[in-house]
Amino acid sequence: MRAVEMCSHTRLLLFVILNVVLVDSKYQNRRSTRKFPVVFRFGTATAAYQVEGGWNEDGKTESIWDYLTHTNPRAIRDGSNGDTAANSYYLYKRDVEMMRELGLDYYRFSLSWPRILPTAFPDKINEAGVEYYNNLIDEMLKYNIEPVVTIYHWDLPQKLQKMGGWSNPYIIDWYSDFARVCFKLFGHKVKKWITINEPAQICDFGYGRDLLAPMLQIPGVADYICARNLLLAHAKAYHIYDKEFRPKQNGAIFISLSAQFYSYEFDKYKEAALEANDFNWAIYSYPIFSKTGDFPPSMKKRVARKSAEQGFFRTRLPELNPEEIAFIKGTSDYFGLNHYFSYYVYRNDSVNGTFESPSTDDDLGVATYFGDRWQIGESNATMFVPKGFYYLLTKIRNDYNNPPVFVTENGFSTRGGLRDDDRVTYYRYYISAMLDAIAEGSDIRAYTAWSMMDNFEWTAGYTERFGLYEVDFSSPNRTRTPRKSAFIYKQIVRTRELDWYYEPESYVMTIDKGH
């Protein structure tokens, strides 16, 4: 039974349990209205393949997600695809209307590589694709909503995948060429660029495992090669923008890293937790934000030792030479952060031999688990661990000399419906955890809710719903309807305050109409 369907007494009891058991003592008794810094900014996010649809229209060619969903629909939980998705390719004006309803400062969206460059290379630019993005950007700017544009959010042209994709070192040039085209086409309007979204998922889930396209499943080898190439591709795009475009366009450019926080219940696993963070996300942040650059020392040491034990002639983690280390270091104007939940880890004899060898899991040698009562609601796609968000933000501040942080994604999954009190609880506590980090000195500039509307959630298809707006995927019009969380988020954006007790009247009216 969902919490929103319980009687008010039961809901109150659940709320008290969550507050006492799940929330660190630092958050208890924080029941008053909390204010944001005056310059703080709020937005929402989506990605091209997840919302646009129009998968083969107006000159767009095939991406790795088009190929996967069409040739292997069983890889998607409900057998669905993004052929139409939320149909934003045609409904972008309604999307901007939703941005206005929420009062957003900015909207983060991505550009489809095969929609702009149908051959995957800059020899041919698809004018229809360029027109679509110009129309979206112009509609946003008309209402003073800033476009925050992700250049690459997982939809690699299938042609490039046939040539090795992110495991081919030529991807450094292929990607940076695409980035240069984007800067030329849209840089006079776009002042915030995100080079690449979630490199850990691209490389680990797509090359080391079979969790995301292209599902290569070559662990401990292809994922590490991908990591090296991706970091160099990101850095090359950064330097292109910094030298050729920033002087005239005056924008900012950064990478968006997915970082779930790895912690421990027992002190003897402290080192294991530190190394779990290194392997799972610092593999990308350390080369960019640390004082020394390069891959994390703990990771280099463990992979080299494991590789030697396995009979490899050299470490499976590609070594960065001094020129490459210097080229990557410092190449992000913000620490772009996607965060959803946390893990506990342990490392003991029971872990030995449980992972495929070679693999990143075997190199790291830890097991993960969730704490009791971390799940709220029906879905287990995200967990409720707000203190983990606080600890992560604090770690970023301490490890990397307090870089400016741009939270590029944070959100909660449900199984649908407008009554999303679980999502409201999640947002309130995670935003409060972020405010605690700000109060202690973390330089956090912006917060982005994932996502503005329901979309195609990759291998979960449409079974998981992250949207502030519910999308009716059975309707030809893809009707968008605000959930309670949309009204809560709107209030936060409008007042620049977190009000624990605010209940939106308009939401009650929507529910009373039978939704």
Short mmCIF file of C-alpha atoms in Angstrom, two decimals:
data_model
loop_
_atom_site.label_atom_id
_atom_site.label_comp_id
_atom_site.label_asym_id
_atom_site.label_seq_id
_atom_site.Cartn_x
_atom_site.Cartn_y
_atom_site.Cartn_z
CA MET A 1 0.00 0.00 0.00
CA ARG A 2 1.38 3.41 -0.94
CA ALA A 3 1.75 6.03 1.77
CA VAL A 4 -0.52 8.42 -0.12
CA GLU A 5 -3.38 5.93 0.18
CA MET A 6 -3.07 5.56 3.95
CA CYS A 7 -5.16 7.44 6.43
CA SER A 8 -3.72 10.69 7.73
CA HIS A 9 -2.79 9.12 11.06
CA THR A 10 -0.78 6.36 9.37
CA ARG A 11 0.89 8.84 7.06
CA LEU A 12 1.92 10.95 10.04
CA LEU A 13 3.34 7.86 11.75
CA LEU A 14 5.30 6.94 8.61
CA PHE A 15 6.62 10.48 8.38
CA VAL A 16 7.86 10.34 11.98
CA ILE A 17 9.54 6.97 11.35
CA LEU A 18 11.29 8.33 8.27
CA ASN A 19 12.42 11.39 10.15
CA VAL A 20 13.88 9.42 13.07
CA VAL A 21 15.27 6.32 11.36
CA LEU A 22 16.42 7.48 7.93
CA VAL A 23 17.39 11.07 8.48
CA ASP A 24 20.63 11.89 10.22
CA SER A 25 20.34 13.79 13.51
CA LYS A 26 21.58 16.91 11.74
CA TYR A 27 18.22 17.10 9.88
CA GLN A 28 15.95 16.47 12.85
CA ASN A 29 13.85 19.34 14.18
CA ARG A 30 14.51 21.28 10.96
CA ARG A 31 10.82 21.90 10.51
CA SER A 32 10.91 25.65 9.85
CA THR A 33 10.96 27.30 6.43
CA ARG A 34 14.43 27.26 4.91
CA LYS A 35 15.71 29.94 2.53
CA PHE A 36 18.02 29.65 -0.47
CA PRO A 37 20.86 31.98 -1.39
CA VAL A 38 19.62 34.92 -3.46
CA VAL A 39 21.55 33.87 -6.57
CA PHE A 40 20.55 30.20 -6.41
CA ARG A 41 18.92 28.82 -9.55
CA PHE A 42 16.37 26.08 -10.23
CA GLY A 43 15.64 23.98 -13.29
CA THR A 44 14.47 20.64 -14.61
CA ALA A 45 15.99 18.24 -17.11
CA THR A 46 15.30 15.73 -19.87
CA ALA A 47 17.35 14.07 -22.64
CA ALA A 48 16.79 13.86 -26.38
CA TYR A 49 16.17 10.15 -26.86
CA GLN A 50 13.98 10.01 -23.76
CA VAL A 51 11.47 12.66 -24.82
CA GLU A 52 11.82 13.79 -28.44
CA GLY A 53 10.42 10.93 -30.51
CA GLY A 54 10.57 11.52 -34.26
CA TRP A 55 13.29 8.89 -34.32
CA ASN A 56 13.64 8.76 -38.14
CA GLU A 57 11.89 11.95 -39.19
CA ASP A 58 13.23 14.99 -41.05
CA GLY A 59 16.61 13.45 -41.80
CA LYS A 60 17.51 11.99 -38.41
CA THR A 61 19.49 8.76 -38.60
CA GLU A 62 19.88 5.79 -36.28
CA SER A 63 21.37 6.01 -32.79
CA ILE A 64 22.58 3.14 -30.63
CA TRP A 65 19.29 3.32 -28.73
CA ASP A 66 17.23 3.15 -31.91
CA TYR A 67 19.26 0.11 -32.92
CA LEU A 68 19.01 -1.62 -29.54
CA THR A 69 15.29 -1.13 -29.03
CA HIS A 70 14.45 -2.18 -32.61
CA THR A 71 16.72 -5.23 -32.82
CA ASN A 72 16.46 -6.42 -29.21
CA PRO A 73 13.21 -5.17 -27.65
CA ARG A 74 13.50 -7.84 -24.96
CA ALA A 75 16.36 -5.77 -23.51
CA ILE A 76 13.74 -3.21 -22.44
CA ARG A 77 11.61 -4.16 -19.46
CA ASP A 78 8.30 -3.48 -21.20
CA GLY A 79 9.52 -4.02 -24.77
CA SER A 80 9.05 -0.33 -25.57
CA ASN A 81 11.22 2.24 -27.33
CA GLY A 82 11.71 5.96 -27.82
CA ASP A 83 10.28 6.14 -31.33
CA THR A 84 7.62 8.59 -30.14
CA ALA A 85 8.33 8.92 -26.41
CA ALA A 86 6.82 12.18 -25.10
CA ASN A 87 6.79 13.52 -28.69
CA SER A 88 8.67 16.68 -27.71
CA TYR A 89 9.91 17.02 -31.29
CA TYR A 90 6.40 18.27 -32.08
CA LEU A 91 5.20 19.35 -28.62
CA TYR A 92 8.11 21.59 -27.64
CA LYS A 93 5.81 24.59 -27.14
CA ARG A 94 3.86 22.65 -24.53
CA ASP A 95 7.18 21.76 -22.91
CA VAL A 96 8.08 25.43 -22.66
CA GLU A 97 4.62 26.13 -21.29
CA MET A 98 5.37 23.66 -18.49
CA MET A 99 8.66 25.45 -17.81
CA ARG A 100 6.69 28.66 -17.45
CA GLU A 101 4.15 26.99 -15.17
CA LEU A 102 6.97 25.86 -12.90
CA GLY A 103 8.71 29.24 -13.07
CA LEU A 104 12.04 27.69 -14.00
CA ASP A 105 15.25 29.65 -14.29
CA TYR A 106 16.62 27.15 -16.81
CA TYR A 107 15.86 23.91 -18.60
CA ARG A 108 18.48 21.26 -19.25
CA PHE A 109 18.03 19.26 -22.47
CA SER A 110 20.35 17.40 -24.82
CA LEU A 111 21.11 17.51 -28.52
CA SER A 112 20.66 14.38 -30.61
CA TRP A 113 23.93 13.74 -32.46
CA PRO A 114 22.27 11.80 -35.34
CA ARG A 115 19.56 14.46 -35.66
CA ILE A 116 22.11 17.20 -36.24
CA LEU A 117 24.79 15.18 -38.07
CA PRO A 118 23.02 12.39 -39.98
CA THR A 119 26.31 10.96 -41.28
CA ALA A 120 27.77 11.27 -37.74
CA PHE A 121 30.39 13.63 -39.20
CA PRO A 122 30.34 17.39 -39.92
CA ASP A 123 30.25 16.94 -43.70
CA LYS A 124 26.46 17.18 -43.64
CA ILE A 125 24.35 19.22 -41.22
CA ASN A 126 20.66 18.40 -41.03
CA GLU A 127 18.90 21.76 -41.26
CA ALA A 128 15.58 20.35 -40.00
CA GLY A 129 17.27 19.15 -36.82
CA VAL A 130 18.99 22.50 -36.34
CA GLU A 131 15.67 24.27 -36.85
CA TYR A 132 14.01 22.14 -34.16
CA TYR A 133 16.62 23.05 -31.55
CA ASN A 134 16.59 26.71 -32.56
CA ASN A 135 12.82 26.76 -32.22
CA LEU A 136 13.04 25.22 -28.75
CA ILE A 137 15.79 27.57 -27.62
CA ASP A 138 14.04 30.64 -29.04
CA GLU A 139 10.75 29.68 -27.37
CA MET A 140 12.57 29.36 -24.05
CA LEU A 141 14.46 32.63 -24.40
CA LYS A 142 11.20 34.39 -25.22
CA TYR A 143 10.22 33.74 -21.61
CA ASN A 144 13.67 34.27 -20.06
CA ILE A 145 14.26 30.56 -19.49
CA GLU A 146 17.92 29.74 -19.93
CA PRO A 147 18.91 26.75 -22.09
CA VAL A 148 21.44 24.47 -20.41
CA VAL A 149 22.49 22.14 -23.20
CA THR A 150 24.03 18.69 -22.95
CA ILE A 151 26.02 17.87 -26.06
CA TYR A 152 26.05 14.11 -25.51
CA HIS A 153 23.44 12.17 -23.52
CA TRP A 154 23.99 8.57 -24.65
CA ASP A 155 22.52 8.60 -28.20
CA LEU A 156 25.68 7.84 -30.17
CA PRO A 157 25.19 7.42 -33.94
CA GLN A 158 25.00 3.69 -34.66
CA LYS A 159 27.50 4.16 -37.50
CA LEU A 160 30.15 5.18 -34.98
CA GLN A 161 29.32 2.25 -32.74
CA LYS A 162 30.02 -0.08 -35.64
CA MET A 163 33.52 1.41 -35.64
CA GLY A 164 34.01 0.84 -31.91
CA GLY A 165 32.22 3.82 -30.40
CA TRP A 166 33.81 5.01 -27.18
CA SER A 167 36.39 2.21 -27.29
CA ASN A 168 37.91 3.64 -30.48
CA PRO A 169 40.43 6.45 -29.79
CA TYR A 170 39.16 8.28 -32.89
CA ILE A 171 36.01 9.04 -30.86
CA ILE A 172 38.03 11.88 -29.35
CA ASP A 173 37.99 13.62 -32.74
CA TRP A 174 34.48 12.46 -33.72
CA TYR A 175 32.97 13.83 -30.52
CA SER A 176 34.94 17.08 -30.46
CA ASP A 177 33.95 17.73 -34.09
CA PHE A 178 30.29 17.37 -33.10
CA ALA A 179 30.86 19.68 -30.13
CA ARG A 180 32.46 22.31 -32.37
CA VAL A 181 29.43 22.17 -34.69
CA CYS A 182 27.13 22.70 -31.70
CA PHE A 183 29.15 25.69 -30.47
CA LYS A 184 28.96 27.25 -33.94
CA LEU A 185 25.25 26.60 -34.39
CA PHE A 186 23.90 27.53 -30.96
CA GLY A 187 26.68 29.20 -28.95
CA HIS A 188 25.37 32.71 -29.54
CA LYS A 189 22.24 31.68 -27.62
CA VAL A 190 23.49 28.94 -25.28
CA LYS A 191 25.71 30.06 -22.40
CA LYS A 192 25.94 26.84 -20.42
CA TRP A 193 27.21 23.68 -22.05
CA ILE A 194 27.47 20.19 -20.57
CA THR A 195 29.93 18.11 -22.57
CA ILE A 196 28.92 14.57 -21.60
CA ASN A 197 26.27 13.15 -19.29
CA GLU A 198 27.22 10.40 -16.83
CA PRO A 199 30.44 8.87 -18.17
CA ALA A 200 30.27 6.08 -15.56
CA GLN A 201 27.01 4.83 -17.04
CA ILE A 202 28.29 5.17 -20.61
CA CYS A 203 31.44 3.15 -19.94
CA ASP A 204 30.54 0.80 -17.10
CA PHE A 205 26.92 0.04 -18.00
CA GLY A 206 27.34 0.14 -21.77
CA TYR A 207 30.83 -1.29 -22.34
CA GLY A 208 31.60 -3.26 -19.21
CA ARG A 209 28.07 -4.60 -18.64
CA ASP A 210 24.85 -5.14 -20.56
CA LEU A 211 22.73 -2.60 -18.67
CA LEU A 212 22.71 0.15 -21.33
CA ALA A 213 23.37 0.43 -25.07
CA PRO A 214 25.54 -0.80 -26.70
CA MET A 215 25.59 -3.63 -24.12
CA LEU A 216 29.08 -4.86 -25.03
CA GLN A 217 29.65 -6.67 -21.74
CA ILE A 218 33.47 -6.66 -21.82
CA PRO A 219 34.19 -5.85 -18.16
CA GLY A 220 37.51 -4.70 -16.83
CA VAL A 221 38.78 -3.88 -20.32
CA ALA A 222 36.35 -2.04 -22.61
CA ASP A 223 34.97 0.07 -19.77
CA TYR A 224 38.45 1.32 -18.83
CA ILE A 225 39.34 2.07 -22.46
CA CYS A 226 36.06 3.95 -22.76
CA ALA A 227 36.88 5.98 -19.63
CA ARG A 228 40.21 7.15 -21.02
CA ASN A 229 38.79 8.09 -24.42
CA LEU A 230 35.79 9.83 -22.89
CA LEU A 231 37.91 11.97 -20.57
CA LEU A 232 40.14 13.04 -23.46
CA ALA A 233 37.11 13.74 -25.69
CA HIS A 234 35.54 15.87 -22.97
CA ALA A 235 38.80 17.72 -22.41
CA LYS A 236 39.27 18.39 -26.12
CA ALA A 237 35.76 19.85 -26.39
CA TYR A 238 36.46 21.99 -23.33
CA HIS A 239 39.67 23.39 -24.82
CA ILE A 240 37.97 24.03 -28.17
CA TYR A 241 35.28 26.04 -26.44
CA ASP A 242 37.72 27.78 -24.11
CA LYS A 243 40.04 28.93 -26.88
CA GLU A 244 37.80 29.38 -29.92
CA PHE A 245 34.35 30.26 -28.60
CA ARG A 246 34.40 31.46 -24.99
CA PRO A 247 36.09 34.80 -25.78
CA LYS A 248 33.13 35.80 -27.99
CA GLN A 249 30.28 33.73 -26.59
CA ASN A 250 31.07 34.23 -22.90
CA GLY A 251 29.63 30.95 -21.68
CA ALA A 252 30.54 28.13 -19.32
CA ILE A 253 31.27 24.48 -20.05
CA PHE A 254 31.40 21.48 -17.73
CA ILE A 255 30.86 17.74 -17.42
CA SER A 256 28.00 16.02 -15.59
CA LEU A 257 29.05 13.09 -13.39
CA SER A 258 26.78 10.52 -11.81
CA ALA A 259 27.89 10.00 -8.22
CA GLN A 260 26.02 7.79 -5.79
CA PHE A 261 27.57 7.89 -2.34
CA TYR A 262 29.29 4.78 -0.96
CA SER A 263 29.38 4.58 2.83
CA TYR A 264 29.89 1.97 5.56
CA GLU A 265 28.11 0.80 8.67
CA PHE A 266 31.23 -0.58 10.35
CA ASP A 267 34.59 1.20 10.65
CA LYS A 268 36.55 -1.76 9.29
CA TYR A 269 34.99 -1.07 5.88
CA LYS A 270 35.99 2.59 5.71
CA GLU A 271 38.79 1.96 3.20
CA ALA A 272 36.46 -0.18 1.08
CA ALA A 273 33.96 2.69 0.96
CA LEU A 274 36.63 5.20 -0.04
CA GLU A 275 37.79 2.92 -2.85
CA ALA A 276 34.20 2.26 -3.96
CA ASN A 277 33.76 6.00 -4.46
CA ASP A 278 37.05 6.10 -6.38
CA PHE A 279 36.08 3.28 -8.73
CA ASN A 280 32.49 4.34 -9.34
CA TRP A 281 32.74 8.09 -9.89
CA ALA A 282 36.10 9.56 -8.86
CA ILE A 283 37.58 7.74 -11.86
CA TYR A 284 36.14 10.76 -13.75
CA SER A 285 36.25 13.52 -11.14
CA TYR A 286 39.79 12.94 -9.88
CA PRO A 287 41.46 13.50 -13.29
CA ILE A 288 39.55 16.78 -13.70
CA PHE A 289 39.21 18.30 -10.22
CA SER A 290 42.09 16.99 -8.08
CA LYS A 291 45.34 18.87 -7.58
CA THR A 292 47.39 16.15 -9.25
CA GLY A 293 45.06 14.89 -11.97
CA ASP A 294 45.25 11.32 -13.34
CA PHE A 295 43.12 8.38 -12.18
CA PRO A 296 42.67 7.87 -8.41
CA PRO A 297 45.82 6.31 -6.87
CA SER A 298 43.85 3.54 -5.11
CA MET A 299 42.31 2.53 -8.42
CA LYS A 300 45.60 2.49 -10.31
CA LYS A 301 47.16 0.35 -7.60
CA ARG A 302 44.35 -2.22 -7.38
CA VAL A 303 43.87 -2.64 -11.14
CA ALA A 304 47.63 -2.98 -11.74
CA ARG A 305 47.94 -5.62 -9.03
CA LYS A 306 44.92 -7.58 -10.25
CA SER A 307 46.07 -7.38 -13.86
CA ALA A 308 49.48 -8.83 -12.93
CA GLU A 309 47.86 -11.64 -10.94
CA GLN A 310 45.69 -12.49 -13.94
CA GLY A 311 48.64 -12.74 -16.31
CA PHE A 312 48.22 -9.48 -18.20
CA PHE A 313 51.45 -7.91 -19.47
CA ARG A 314 50.30 -4.45 -18.42
CA THR A 315 47.56 -2.88 -16.32
CA ARG A 316 44.10 -3.02 -17.86
CA LEU A 317 43.50 0.58 -16.75
CA PRO A 318 45.04 2.66 -19.57
CA GLU A 319 47.81 4.88 -18.31
CA LEU A 320 47.57 8.60 -18.94
CA ASN A 321 50.85 10.22 -19.92
CA PRO A 322 51.90 13.57 -18.38
CA GLU A 323 50.62 15.54 -21.38
CA GLU A 324 47.21 13.82 -21.18
CA ILE A 325 47.00 14.37 -17.42
CA ALA A 326 47.65 18.08 -17.90
CA PHE A 327 45.22 18.22 -20.85
CA ILE A 328 42.34 16.80 -18.75
CA LYS A 329 43.06 18.55 -15.44
CA GLY A 330 40.88 21.58 -14.71
CA THR A 331 38.57 21.12 -17.70
CA SER A 332 35.21 21.87 -16.04
CA ASP A 333 33.81 25.20 -14.94
CA TYR A 334 31.38 23.45 -12.57
CA PHE A 335 31.20 20.08 -10.89
CA GLY A 336 28.08 18.83 -12.65
CA LEU A 337 26.44 16.31 -10.33
CA ASN A 338 23.74 13.71 -10.90
CA HIS A 339 22.75 11.98 -7.67
CA TYR A 340 19.90 9.67 -6.68
CA PHE A 341 20.80 7.42 -3.72
CA SER A 342 23.56 5.82 -1.66
CA TYR A 343 25.00 2.40 -0.81
CA TYR A 344 26.61 0.64 2.12
CA VAL A 345 29.66 -1.45 1.25
CA TYR A 346 31.69 -4.24 2.83
CA ARG A 347 34.79 -6.19 1.89
CA ASN A 348 35.64 -9.57 3.42
CA ASP A 349 36.43 -13.13 2.38
CA SER A 350 32.85 -13.77 1.34
CA VAL A 351 33.33 -11.33 -1.55
CA ASN A 352 36.33 -13.15 -3.01
CA GLY A 353 35.57 -15.05 -6.19
CA THR A 354 32.01 -13.75 -6.49
CA PHE A 355 32.66 -11.46 -9.46
CA GLU A 356 33.60 -12.16 -13.05
CA SER A 357 37.33 -11.89 -13.62
CA PRO A 358 38.50 -9.61 -15.04
CA SER A 359 35.95 -6.94 -14.19
CA THR A 360 35.77 -3.63 -12.38
CA ASP A 361 33.77 -5.34 -9.64
CA ASP A 362 36.53 -7.89 -9.18
CA ASP A 363 39.19 -5.16 -9.24
CA LEU A 364 37.38 -3.25 -6.50
CA GLY A 365 36.33 -6.30 -4.49
CA VAL A 366 33.44 -4.90 -2.47
CA ALA A 367 29.80 -5.81 -2.10
CA THR A 368 27.03 -3.22 -1.80
CA TYR A 369 23.69 -3.24 -0.03
CA PHE A 370 20.90 -0.89 0.98
CA GLY A 371 19.99 -0.01 4.53
CA ASP A 372 16.77 -1.14 6.13
CA ARG A 373 13.82 1.13 5.33
CA TRP A 374 15.69 3.02 2.58
CA GLN A 375 12.90 2.23 0.14
CA ILE A 376 9.80 4.38 0.17
CA GLY A 377 6.97 3.97 -2.30
CA GLU A 378 6.48 1.16 -4.79
CA SER A 379 9.62 1.49 -6.90
CA ASN A 380 13.13 0.48 -5.88
CA ALA A 381 14.75 2.43 -8.72
CA THR A 382 15.73 5.12 -6.23
CA MET A 383 16.30 4.98 -2.49
CA PHE A 384 15.63 7.55 0.20
CA VAL A 385 18.98 8.44 1.80
CA PRO A 386 19.16 12.24 2.07
CA LYS A 387 22.12 12.14 4.46
CA GLY A 388 24.07 10.43 1.67
CA PHE A 389 23.53 13.48 -0.53
CA TYR A 390 24.87 15.71 2.23
CA TYR A 391 27.91 13.48 2.76
CA LEU A 392 28.60 13.40 -0.98
CA LEU A 393 28.43 17.17 -1.33
CA THR A 394 30.71 17.52 1.69
CA LYS A 395 33.19 15.04 0.21
CA ILE A 396 33.29 16.98 -3.07
CA ARG A 397 33.97 20.18 -1.12
CA ASN A 398 36.75 18.62 0.94
CA ASP A 399 38.39 16.53 -1.78
CA TYR A 400 38.43 19.12 -4.57
CA ASN A 401 38.88 22.48 -2.84
CA ASN A 402 35.19 23.41 -2.92
CA PRO A 403 34.45 23.63 -6.66
CA PRO A 404 31.22 25.33 -7.74
CA VAL A 405 28.63 22.55 -7.93
CA PHE A 406 25.78 22.47 -10.42
CA VAL A 407 23.33 19.71 -9.44
CA THR A 408 22.33 18.54 -12.90
CA GLU A 409 19.97 15.72 -11.83
CA ASN A 410 18.19 14.59 -8.68
CA GLY A 411 14.86 12.84 -8.58
CA PHE A 412 12.62 9.99 -7.50
CA SER A 413 10.85 7.24 -9.40
CA THR A 414 7.28 6.09 -8.94
CA ARG A 415 5.05 3.74 -10.90
CA GLY A 416 2.75 6.52 -12.07
CA GLY A 417 -0.25 8.49 -10.83
CA LEU A 418 -0.66 12.09 -9.72
CA ARG A 419 -0.61 11.27 -6.01
CA ASP A 420 3.15 11.32 -5.52
CA ASP A 421 3.65 12.19 -1.85
CA ASP A 422 6.66 9.87 -1.79
CA ARG A 423 8.34 12.03 -4.42
CA VAL A 424 7.44 15.17 -2.45
CA THR A 425 9.05 13.65 0.66
CA TYR A 426 12.15 12.76 -1.32
CA TYR A 427 12.55 16.21 -2.84
CA ARG A 428 12.01 18.05 0.43
CA TYR A 429 14.58 16.01 2.34
CA TYR A 430 17.19 15.96 -0.43
CA ILE A 431 16.87 19.70 -0.99
CA SER A 432 17.16 20.20 2.77
CA ALA A 433 20.30 18.05 2.81
CA MET A 434 21.71 20.25 0.04
CA LEU A 435 20.91 23.34 2.09
CA ASP A 436 22.82 21.85 5.02
CA ALA A 437 25.85 21.44 2.79
CA ILE A 438 25.47 25.04 1.58
CA ALA A 439 25.22 26.25 5.19
CA GLU A 440 28.55 24.55 5.91
CA GLY A 441 30.26 26.24 2.98
CA SER A 442 29.68 24.05 -0.08
CA ASP A 443 29.55 26.24 -3.19
CA ILE A 444 26.36 24.87 -4.76
CA ARG A 445 24.93 27.13 -7.46
CA ALA A 446 21.93 25.32 -8.98
CA TYR A 447 19.53 22.41 -8.53
CA THR A 448 17.92 20.43 -11.35
CA ALA A 449 14.96 18.14 -10.79
CA TRP A 450 14.90 14.97 -12.88
CA SER A 451 12.71 15.04 -14.69
CA MET A 452 10.31 17.65 -15.94
CA MET A 453 8.02 14.96 -17.34
CA ASP A 454 7.76 11.20 -17.64
CA ASN A 455 9.98 9.81 -20.35
CA PHE A 456 11.56 6.67 -21.75
CA GLU A 457 13.72 5.46 -18.88
CA TRP A 458 16.23 3.46 -20.91
CA THR A 459 16.06 -0.29 -20.19
CA ALA A 460 13.20 0.31 -17.74
CA GLY A 461 11.13 1.65 -20.63
CA TYR A 462 8.01 3.39 -19.33
CA THR A 463 7.70 1.30 -16.16
CA GLU A 464 9.51 3.90 -14.07
CA ARG A 465 8.17 7.45 -13.86
CA PHE A 466 10.37 10.34 -12.74
CA GLY A 467 8.29 13.25 -14.02
CA LEU A 468 6.95 16.25 -12.19
CA TYR A 469 4.39 16.02 -14.99
CA GLU A 470 2.65 12.78 -15.79
CA VAL A 471 2.64 11.90 -19.50
CA ASP A 472 -0.20 9.83 -20.92
CA PHE A 473 1.73 7.63 -23.34
CA SER A 474 -1.51 6.00 -24.53
CA SER A 475 -2.76 9.33 -25.83
CA PRO A 476 -1.79 10.55 -29.33
CA ASN A 477 -1.45 13.99 -27.75
CA ARG A 478 0.90 12.72 -25.04
CA THR A 479 -1.09 14.77 -22.55
CA ARG A 480 1.03 16.25 -19.74
CA THR A 481 -0.60 16.71 -16.31
CA PRO A 482 1.13 18.20 -13.25
CA ARG A 483 1.58 15.96 -10.24
CA LYS A 484 1.53 17.21 -6.68
CA SER A 485 5.33 17.38 -6.80
CA ALA A 486 5.08 19.89 -9.67
CA PHE A 487 3.11 22.27 -7.47
CA ILE A 488 5.53 21.74 -4.57
CA TYR A 489 8.54 22.42 -6.79
CA LYS A 490 6.82 25.46 -8.29
CA GLN A 491 6.36 26.87 -4.78
CA ILE A 492 10.03 26.32 -3.96
CA VAL A 493 11.13 28.03 -7.17
CA ARG A 494 8.73 30.94 -6.73
CA THR A 495 9.49 31.69 -3.07
CA ARG A 496 13.14 30.55 -2.96
CA GLU A 497 12.14 28.75 0.23
CA LEU A 498 11.64 25.18 1.37
CA ASP A 499 8.33 25.15 3.23
CA TRP A 500 7.76 21.78 4.90
CA TYR A 501 4.03 22.40 5.39
CA TYR A 502 2.97 23.87 2.07
CA GLU A 503 0.01 22.03 0.51
CA PRO A 504 -1.01 23.22 -2.99
CA GLU A 505 -4.70 24.00 -3.42
CA SER A 506 -4.49 23.63 -7.21
CA TYR A 507 -3.28 20.06 -6.78
CA VAL A 508 -6.27 19.27 -4.56
CA MET A 509 -8.55 20.70 -7.24
CA THR A 510 -6.87 18.50 -9.89
CA ILE A 511 -7.32 15.39 -7.76
CA ASP A 512 -10.95 16.30 -7.02
CA LYS A 513 -11.62 16.26 -10.76
CA GLY A 514 -10.92 12.55 -10.77
CA HIS A 515 -7.24 12.26 -11.74
#
